[in-house]
PDB file of C-alpha atoms in Angstrom:
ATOM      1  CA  UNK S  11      83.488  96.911 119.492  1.00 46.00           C
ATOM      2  CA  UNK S  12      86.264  99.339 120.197  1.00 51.00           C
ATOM      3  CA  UNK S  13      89.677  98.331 120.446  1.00 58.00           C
ATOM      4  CA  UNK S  14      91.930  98.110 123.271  1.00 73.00           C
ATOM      5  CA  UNK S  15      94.394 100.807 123.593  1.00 82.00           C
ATOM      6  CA  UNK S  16      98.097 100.445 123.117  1.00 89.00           C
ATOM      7  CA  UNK S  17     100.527 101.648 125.241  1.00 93.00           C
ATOM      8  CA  UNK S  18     103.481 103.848 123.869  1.00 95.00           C
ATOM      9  CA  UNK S  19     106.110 103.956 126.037  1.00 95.00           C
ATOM     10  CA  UNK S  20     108.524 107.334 125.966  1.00 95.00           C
ATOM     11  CA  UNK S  21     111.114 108.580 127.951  1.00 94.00           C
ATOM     12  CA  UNK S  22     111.340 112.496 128.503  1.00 92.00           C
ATOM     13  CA  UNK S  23     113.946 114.335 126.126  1.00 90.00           C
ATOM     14  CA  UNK S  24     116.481 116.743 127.839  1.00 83.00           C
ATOM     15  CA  UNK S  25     116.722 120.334 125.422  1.00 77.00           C
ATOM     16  CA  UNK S  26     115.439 120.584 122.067  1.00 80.00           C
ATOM     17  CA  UNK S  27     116.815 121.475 118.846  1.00 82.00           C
ATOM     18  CA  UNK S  28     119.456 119.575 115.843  1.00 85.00           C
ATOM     19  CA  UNK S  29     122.062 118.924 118.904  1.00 86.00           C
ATOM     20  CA  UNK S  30     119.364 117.146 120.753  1.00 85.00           C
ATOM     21  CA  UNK S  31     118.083 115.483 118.796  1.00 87.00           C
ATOM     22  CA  UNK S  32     121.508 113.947 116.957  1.00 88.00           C
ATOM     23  CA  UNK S  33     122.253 113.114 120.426  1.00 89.00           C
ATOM     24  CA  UNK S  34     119.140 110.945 121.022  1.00 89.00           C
ATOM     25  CA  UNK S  35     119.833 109.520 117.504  1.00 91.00           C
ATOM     26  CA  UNK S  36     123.207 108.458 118.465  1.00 91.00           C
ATOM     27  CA  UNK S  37     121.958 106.835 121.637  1.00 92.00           C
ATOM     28  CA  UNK S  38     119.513 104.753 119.948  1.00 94.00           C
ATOM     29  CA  UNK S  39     116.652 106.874 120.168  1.00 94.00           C
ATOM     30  CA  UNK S  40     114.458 108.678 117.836  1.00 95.00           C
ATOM     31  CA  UNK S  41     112.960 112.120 118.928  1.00 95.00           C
ATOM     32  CA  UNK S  42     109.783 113.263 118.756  1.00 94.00           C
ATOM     33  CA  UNK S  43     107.624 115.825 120.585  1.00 95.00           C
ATOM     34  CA  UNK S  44     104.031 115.959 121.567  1.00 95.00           C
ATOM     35  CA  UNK S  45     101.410 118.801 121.586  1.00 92.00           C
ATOM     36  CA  UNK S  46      98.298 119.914 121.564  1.00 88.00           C
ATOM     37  CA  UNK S  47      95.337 119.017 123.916  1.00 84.00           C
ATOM     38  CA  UNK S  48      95.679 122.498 125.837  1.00 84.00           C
ATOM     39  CA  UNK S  49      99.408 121.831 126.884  1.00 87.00           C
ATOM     40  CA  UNK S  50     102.290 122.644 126.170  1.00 90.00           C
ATOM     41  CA  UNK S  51     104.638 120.496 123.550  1.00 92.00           C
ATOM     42  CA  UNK S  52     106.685 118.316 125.260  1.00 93.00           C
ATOM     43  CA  UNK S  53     109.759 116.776 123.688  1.00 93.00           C
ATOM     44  CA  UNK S  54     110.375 113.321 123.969  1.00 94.00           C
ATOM     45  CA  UNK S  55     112.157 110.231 122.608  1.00 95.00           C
ATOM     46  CA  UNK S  56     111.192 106.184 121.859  1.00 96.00           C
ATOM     47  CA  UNK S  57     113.729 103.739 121.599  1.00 95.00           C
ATOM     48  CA  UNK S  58     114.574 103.115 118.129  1.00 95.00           C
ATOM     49  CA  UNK S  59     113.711  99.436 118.173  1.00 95.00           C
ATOM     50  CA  UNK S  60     110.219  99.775 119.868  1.00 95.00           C
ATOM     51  CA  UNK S  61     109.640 102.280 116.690  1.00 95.00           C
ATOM     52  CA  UNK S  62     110.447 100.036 114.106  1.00 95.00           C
ATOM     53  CA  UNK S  63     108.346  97.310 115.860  1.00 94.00           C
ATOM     54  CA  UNK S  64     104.973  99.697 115.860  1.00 93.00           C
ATOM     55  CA  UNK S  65     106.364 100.469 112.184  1.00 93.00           C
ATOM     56  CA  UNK S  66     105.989  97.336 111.321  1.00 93.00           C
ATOM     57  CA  UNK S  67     102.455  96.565 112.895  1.00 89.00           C
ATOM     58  CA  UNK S  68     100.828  98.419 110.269  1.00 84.00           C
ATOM     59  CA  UNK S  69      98.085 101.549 110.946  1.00 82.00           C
ATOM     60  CA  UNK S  70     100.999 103.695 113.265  1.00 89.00           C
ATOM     61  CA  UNK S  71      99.463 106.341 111.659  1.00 85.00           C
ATOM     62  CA  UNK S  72      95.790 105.332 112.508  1.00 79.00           C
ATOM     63  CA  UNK S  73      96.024 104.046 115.878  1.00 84.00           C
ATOM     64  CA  UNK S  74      95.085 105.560 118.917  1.00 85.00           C
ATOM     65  CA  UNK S  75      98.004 104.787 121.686  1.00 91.00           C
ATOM     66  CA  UNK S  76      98.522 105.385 125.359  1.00 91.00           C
ATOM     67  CA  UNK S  77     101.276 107.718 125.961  1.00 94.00           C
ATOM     68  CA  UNK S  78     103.218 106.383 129.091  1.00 94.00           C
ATOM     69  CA  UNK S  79     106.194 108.672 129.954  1.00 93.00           C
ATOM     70  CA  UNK S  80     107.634 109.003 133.675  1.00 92.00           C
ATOM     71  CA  UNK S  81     106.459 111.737 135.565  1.00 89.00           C
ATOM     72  CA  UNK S  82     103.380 112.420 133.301  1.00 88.00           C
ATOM     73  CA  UNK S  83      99.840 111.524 133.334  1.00 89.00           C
ATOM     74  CA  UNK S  84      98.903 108.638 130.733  1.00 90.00           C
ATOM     75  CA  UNK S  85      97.330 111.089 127.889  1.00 90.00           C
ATOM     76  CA  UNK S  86      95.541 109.324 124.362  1.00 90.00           C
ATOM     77  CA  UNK S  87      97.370 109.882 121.196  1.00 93.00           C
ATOM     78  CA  UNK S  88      97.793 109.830 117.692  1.00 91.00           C
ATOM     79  CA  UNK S  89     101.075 110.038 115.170  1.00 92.00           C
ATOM     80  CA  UNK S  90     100.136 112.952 112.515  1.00 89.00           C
ATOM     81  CA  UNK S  91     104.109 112.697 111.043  1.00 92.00           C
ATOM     82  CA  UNK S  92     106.550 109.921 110.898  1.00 95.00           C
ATOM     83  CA  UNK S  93     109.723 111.759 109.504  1.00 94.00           C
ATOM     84  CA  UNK S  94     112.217 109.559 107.378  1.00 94.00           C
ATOM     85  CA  UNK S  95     116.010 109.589 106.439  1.00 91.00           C
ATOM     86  CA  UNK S  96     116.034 110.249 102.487  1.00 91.00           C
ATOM     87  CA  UNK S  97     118.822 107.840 101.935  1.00 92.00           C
ATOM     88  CA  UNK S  98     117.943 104.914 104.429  1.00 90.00           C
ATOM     89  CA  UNK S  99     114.423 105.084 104.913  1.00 92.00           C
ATOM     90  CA  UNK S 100     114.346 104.785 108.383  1.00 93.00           C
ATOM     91  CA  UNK S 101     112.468 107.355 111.175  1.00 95.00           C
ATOM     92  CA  UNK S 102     114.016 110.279 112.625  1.00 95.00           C
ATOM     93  CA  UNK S 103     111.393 112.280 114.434  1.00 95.00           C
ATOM     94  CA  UNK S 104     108.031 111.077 115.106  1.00 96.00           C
ATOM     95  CA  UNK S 105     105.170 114.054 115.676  1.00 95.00           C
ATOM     96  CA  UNK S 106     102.181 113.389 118.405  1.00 95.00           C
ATOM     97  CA  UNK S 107      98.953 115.328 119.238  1.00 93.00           C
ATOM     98  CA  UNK S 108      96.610 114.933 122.603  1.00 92.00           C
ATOM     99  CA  UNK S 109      93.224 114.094 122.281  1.00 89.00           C
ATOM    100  CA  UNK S 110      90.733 114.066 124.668  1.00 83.00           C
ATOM    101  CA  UNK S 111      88.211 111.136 124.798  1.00 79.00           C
ATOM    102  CA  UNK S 112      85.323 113.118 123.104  1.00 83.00           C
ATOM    103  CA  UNK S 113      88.030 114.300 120.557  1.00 85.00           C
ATOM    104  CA  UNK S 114      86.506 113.626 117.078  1.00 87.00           C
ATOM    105  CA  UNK S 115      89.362 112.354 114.607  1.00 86.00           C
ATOM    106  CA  UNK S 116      89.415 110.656 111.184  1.00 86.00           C
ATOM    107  CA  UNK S 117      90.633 107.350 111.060  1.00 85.00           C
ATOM    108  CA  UNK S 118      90.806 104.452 108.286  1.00 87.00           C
ATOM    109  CA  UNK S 119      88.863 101.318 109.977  1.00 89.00           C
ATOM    110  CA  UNK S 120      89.464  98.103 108.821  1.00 90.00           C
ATOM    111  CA  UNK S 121      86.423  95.943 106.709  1.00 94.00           C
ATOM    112  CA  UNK S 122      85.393  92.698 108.077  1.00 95.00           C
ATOM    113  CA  UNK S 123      83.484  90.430 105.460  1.00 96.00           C
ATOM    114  CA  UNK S 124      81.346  87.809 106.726  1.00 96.00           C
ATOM    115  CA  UNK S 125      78.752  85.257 105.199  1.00 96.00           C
ATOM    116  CA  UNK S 126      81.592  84.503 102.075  1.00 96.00           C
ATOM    117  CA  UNK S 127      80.424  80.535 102.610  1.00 95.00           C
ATOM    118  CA  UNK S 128      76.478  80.874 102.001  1.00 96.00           C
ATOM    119  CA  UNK S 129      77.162  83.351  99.178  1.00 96.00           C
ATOM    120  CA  UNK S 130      75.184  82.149  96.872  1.00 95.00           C
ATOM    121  CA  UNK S 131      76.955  84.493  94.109  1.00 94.00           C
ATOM    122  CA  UNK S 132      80.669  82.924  95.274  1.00 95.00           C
ATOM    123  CA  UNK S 133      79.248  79.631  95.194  1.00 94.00           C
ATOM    124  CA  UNK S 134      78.693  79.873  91.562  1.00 91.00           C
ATOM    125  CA  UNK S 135      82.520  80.876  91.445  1.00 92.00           C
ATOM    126  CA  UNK S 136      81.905  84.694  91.549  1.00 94.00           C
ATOM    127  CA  UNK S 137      84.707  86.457  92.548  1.00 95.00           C
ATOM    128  CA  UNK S 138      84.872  88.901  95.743  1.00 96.00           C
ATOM    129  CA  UNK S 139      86.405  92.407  94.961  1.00 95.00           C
ATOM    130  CA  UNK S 140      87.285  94.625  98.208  1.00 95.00           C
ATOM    131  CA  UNK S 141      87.674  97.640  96.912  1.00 96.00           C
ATOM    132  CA  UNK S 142      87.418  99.661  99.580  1.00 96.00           C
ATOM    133  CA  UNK S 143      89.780  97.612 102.645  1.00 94.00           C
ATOM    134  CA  UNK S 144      89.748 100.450 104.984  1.00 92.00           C
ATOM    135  CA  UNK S 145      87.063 103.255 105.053  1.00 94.00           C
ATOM    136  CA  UNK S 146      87.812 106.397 106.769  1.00 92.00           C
ATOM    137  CA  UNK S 147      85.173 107.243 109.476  1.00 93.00           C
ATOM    138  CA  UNK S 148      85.362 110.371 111.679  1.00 92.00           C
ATOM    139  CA  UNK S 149      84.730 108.916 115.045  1.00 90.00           C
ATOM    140  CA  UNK S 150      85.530 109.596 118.626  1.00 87.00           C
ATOM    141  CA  UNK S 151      88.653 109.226 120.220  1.00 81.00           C
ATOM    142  CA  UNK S 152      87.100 107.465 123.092  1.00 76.00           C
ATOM    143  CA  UNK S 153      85.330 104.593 121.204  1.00 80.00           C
ATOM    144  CA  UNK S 154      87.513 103.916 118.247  1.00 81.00           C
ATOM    145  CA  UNK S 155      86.038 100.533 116.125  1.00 84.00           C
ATOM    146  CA  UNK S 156      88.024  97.885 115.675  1.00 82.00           C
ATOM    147  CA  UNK S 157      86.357  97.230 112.159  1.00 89.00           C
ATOM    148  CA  UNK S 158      83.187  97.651 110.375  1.00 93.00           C
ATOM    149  CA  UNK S 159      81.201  94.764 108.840  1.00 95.00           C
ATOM    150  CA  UNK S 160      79.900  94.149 105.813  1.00 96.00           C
ATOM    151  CA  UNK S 161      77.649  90.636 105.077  1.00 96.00           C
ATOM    152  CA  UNK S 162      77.726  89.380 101.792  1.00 96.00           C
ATOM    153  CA  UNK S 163      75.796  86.439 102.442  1.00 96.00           C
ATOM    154  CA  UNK S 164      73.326  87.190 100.341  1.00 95.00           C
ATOM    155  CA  UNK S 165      75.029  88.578  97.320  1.00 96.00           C
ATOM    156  CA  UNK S 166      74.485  87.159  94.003  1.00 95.00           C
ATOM    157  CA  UNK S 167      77.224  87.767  90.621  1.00 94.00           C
ATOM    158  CA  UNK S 168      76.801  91.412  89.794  1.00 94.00           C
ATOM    159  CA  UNK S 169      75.964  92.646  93.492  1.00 96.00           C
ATOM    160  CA  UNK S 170      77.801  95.448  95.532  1.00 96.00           C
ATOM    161  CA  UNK S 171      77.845  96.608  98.503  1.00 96.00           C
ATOM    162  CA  UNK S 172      77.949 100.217  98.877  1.00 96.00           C
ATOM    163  CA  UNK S 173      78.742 102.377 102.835  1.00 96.00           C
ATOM    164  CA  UNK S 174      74.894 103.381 102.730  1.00 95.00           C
ATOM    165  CA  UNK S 175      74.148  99.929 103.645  1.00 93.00           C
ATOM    166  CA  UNK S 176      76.405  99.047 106.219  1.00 94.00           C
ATOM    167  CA  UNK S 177      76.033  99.614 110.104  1.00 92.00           C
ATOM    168  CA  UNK S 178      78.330 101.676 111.385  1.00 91.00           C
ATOM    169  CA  UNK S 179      79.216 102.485 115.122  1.00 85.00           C
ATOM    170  CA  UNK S 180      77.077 104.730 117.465  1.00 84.00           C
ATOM    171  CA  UNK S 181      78.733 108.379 116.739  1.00 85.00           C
ATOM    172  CA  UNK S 182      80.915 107.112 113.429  1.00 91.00           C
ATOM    173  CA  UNK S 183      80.522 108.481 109.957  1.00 93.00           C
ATOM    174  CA  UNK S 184      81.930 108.443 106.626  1.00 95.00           C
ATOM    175  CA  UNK S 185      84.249 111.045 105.938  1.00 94.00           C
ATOM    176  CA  UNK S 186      82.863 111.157 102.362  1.00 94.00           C
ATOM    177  CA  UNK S 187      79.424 112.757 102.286  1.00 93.00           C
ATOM    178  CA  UNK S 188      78.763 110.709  98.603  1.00 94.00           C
ATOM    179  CA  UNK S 189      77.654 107.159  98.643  1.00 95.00           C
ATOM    180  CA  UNK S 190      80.608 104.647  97.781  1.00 96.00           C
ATOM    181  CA  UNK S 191      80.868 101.223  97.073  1.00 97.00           C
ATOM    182  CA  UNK S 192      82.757  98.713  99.157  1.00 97.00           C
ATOM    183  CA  UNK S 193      82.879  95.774  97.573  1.00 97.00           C
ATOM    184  CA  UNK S 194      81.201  93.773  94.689  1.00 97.00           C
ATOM    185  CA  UNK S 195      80.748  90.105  93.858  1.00 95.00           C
ATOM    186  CA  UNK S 196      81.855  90.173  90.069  1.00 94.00           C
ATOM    187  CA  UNK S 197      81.968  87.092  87.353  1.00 91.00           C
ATOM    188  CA  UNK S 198      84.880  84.928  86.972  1.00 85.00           C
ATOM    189  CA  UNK S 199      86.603  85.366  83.831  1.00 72.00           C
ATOM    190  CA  UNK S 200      86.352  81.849  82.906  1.00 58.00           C
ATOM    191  CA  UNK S 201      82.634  82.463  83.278  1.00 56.00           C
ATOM    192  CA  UNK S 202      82.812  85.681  81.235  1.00 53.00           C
ATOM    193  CA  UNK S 203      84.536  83.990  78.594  1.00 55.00           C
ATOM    194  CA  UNK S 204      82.005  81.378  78.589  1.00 53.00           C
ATOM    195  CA  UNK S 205      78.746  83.597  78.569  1.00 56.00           C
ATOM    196  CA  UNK S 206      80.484  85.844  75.964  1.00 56.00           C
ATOM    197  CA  UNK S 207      81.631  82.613  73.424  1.00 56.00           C
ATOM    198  CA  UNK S 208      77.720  81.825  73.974  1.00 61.00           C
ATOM    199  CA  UNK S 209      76.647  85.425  72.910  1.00 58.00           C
ATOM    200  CA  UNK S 210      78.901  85.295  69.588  1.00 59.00           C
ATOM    201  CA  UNK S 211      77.606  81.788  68.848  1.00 56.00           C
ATOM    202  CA  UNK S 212      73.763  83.478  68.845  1.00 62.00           C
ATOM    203  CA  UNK S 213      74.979  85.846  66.997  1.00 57.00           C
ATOM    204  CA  UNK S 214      76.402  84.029  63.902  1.00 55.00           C
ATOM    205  CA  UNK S 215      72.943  81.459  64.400  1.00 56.00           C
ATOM    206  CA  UNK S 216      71.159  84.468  63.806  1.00 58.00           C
ATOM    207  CA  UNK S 217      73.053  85.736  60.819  1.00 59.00           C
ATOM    208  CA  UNK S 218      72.936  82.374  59.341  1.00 54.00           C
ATOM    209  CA  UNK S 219      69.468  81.746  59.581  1.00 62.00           C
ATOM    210  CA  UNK S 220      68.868  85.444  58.445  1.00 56.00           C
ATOM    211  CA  UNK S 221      71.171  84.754  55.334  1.00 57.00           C
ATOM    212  CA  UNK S 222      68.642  81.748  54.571  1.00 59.00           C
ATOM    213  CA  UNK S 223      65.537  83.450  54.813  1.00 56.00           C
ATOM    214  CA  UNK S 224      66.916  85.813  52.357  1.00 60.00           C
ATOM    215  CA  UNK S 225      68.034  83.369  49.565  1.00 59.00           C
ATOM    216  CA  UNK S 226      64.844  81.490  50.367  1.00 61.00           C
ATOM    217  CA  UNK S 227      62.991  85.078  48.922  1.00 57.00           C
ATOM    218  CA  UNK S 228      65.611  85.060  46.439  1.00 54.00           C
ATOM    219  CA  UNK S 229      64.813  82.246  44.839  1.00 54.00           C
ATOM    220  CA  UNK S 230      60.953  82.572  45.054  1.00 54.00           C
ATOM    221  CA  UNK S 231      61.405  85.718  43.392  1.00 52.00           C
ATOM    222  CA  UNK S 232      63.593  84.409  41.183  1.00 54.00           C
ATOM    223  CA  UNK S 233      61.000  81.396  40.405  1.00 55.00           C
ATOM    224  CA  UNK S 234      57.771  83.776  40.032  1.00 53.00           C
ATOM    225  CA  UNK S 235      59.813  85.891  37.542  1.00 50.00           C
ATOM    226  CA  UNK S 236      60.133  83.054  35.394  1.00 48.00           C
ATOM    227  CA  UNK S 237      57.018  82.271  35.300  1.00 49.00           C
ATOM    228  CA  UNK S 238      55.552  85.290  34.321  1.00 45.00           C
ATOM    229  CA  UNK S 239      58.275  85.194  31.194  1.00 46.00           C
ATOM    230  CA  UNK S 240      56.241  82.396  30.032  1.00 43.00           C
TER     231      UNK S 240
END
């Protein structure tokens, strides 16, 4: 279950400082450094448009990579800081930190649903509510899931599904000590509107048959008093 591990290519980055790293800018680059892990930092730089392409993966910020840089041993890490222009939006220094492979980290991990098709609750047109798409685990470095997954293939309208109930990896927990829900299997509001038209419908049966029980007494009573006039 744990996911391969992409590489992140770097180049090494000659002096530190503004200078250096306005220089790296204007060559296309965007500087970064990397520490942690027992080491020294080490400044570096990524080409601007291999950036933008992890950017635009999704999870930068929650995916393990393989730092590749010339002259250096292949070392795991993570991206703690993507730093932005103001104005344009667009990254200017990028912050890594080493792990080691029994480095424990917190991560947000992907749900996988399964079983949506014998659902007996979605067959009746309930509707599916992920609330929770990601759930951060702490987990180690070394044997990061690709997902957790949650069956709902038995879940009727009403149900949830809460993290108490789900298998998680060997060595993964919740980051939250309280029990959460995940997702539910609520009523479609054409259903709701049904079931609640229904309701109001008893309701005024009710009141009308309780208005003729009591003019039913009312005119009994109304009857014995004239008798007794008599």
């Amino acid at each position: 279950m744990a996911k391969e591990i992409p590489d992140l290519v770097v180049e090494a980055r000659a002096g530190t400082g503004k200078g250096a790293a306005r220089q790296a800018r204007r060559d296309g680059m965007v500087p970064g450094v990397v520490y942690g892990g027992g080491a020294d930092p080490l400044a570096l730089q990524i080409p601007f448009n291999a950036l933008i392409k992890h950017l635009k993966a999704g999870r930068f910020l929650a995916t393990l990579f393989n730092l590749k840089m010339e002259g250096q041993d292949d070392v795991r890490v993570i991206c703690r800081a993507v730093q932005r222009d103001v104005v344009k939006d667009l990254p200017t220094h990028i912050d890594l930190i080493r792990l080691r492979r029994t480095t424990k980290i917190a991560l947000y991990i992907p749900v996988e649903v399964v079983g949506e098709e014998e659902s007996p609750g979605l067959s009746r047109g309930g509707v599916l509510t992920l609330i929770r798409p990601e759930v951060e685990l702490k987990v180690t470095a070394g044997d990061i899931p690709d997902h957790i997954t949650i069956d709902v293939s038995e879940m009727e309208i009403g149900d949830n599904i809460s993290i108490s109930s789900v298998k998680l990896p060997s060595g993964a927990k919740p980051t939250i000590d309280r029990d959460f829900v995940i997702a539910n299997i609520t009523a479609p509001s054409a259903l709701t509107a049904a079931e609640e038209a229904e309701d109001e419908d008893e309701v005024a049966a009710d009141e009308v048959e309780a208005i003729n029980v009591d003019q039913d007494g009312s005119d009994e009573a109304g009857d014995g008093e004239g008798e007794t006039k008599e």
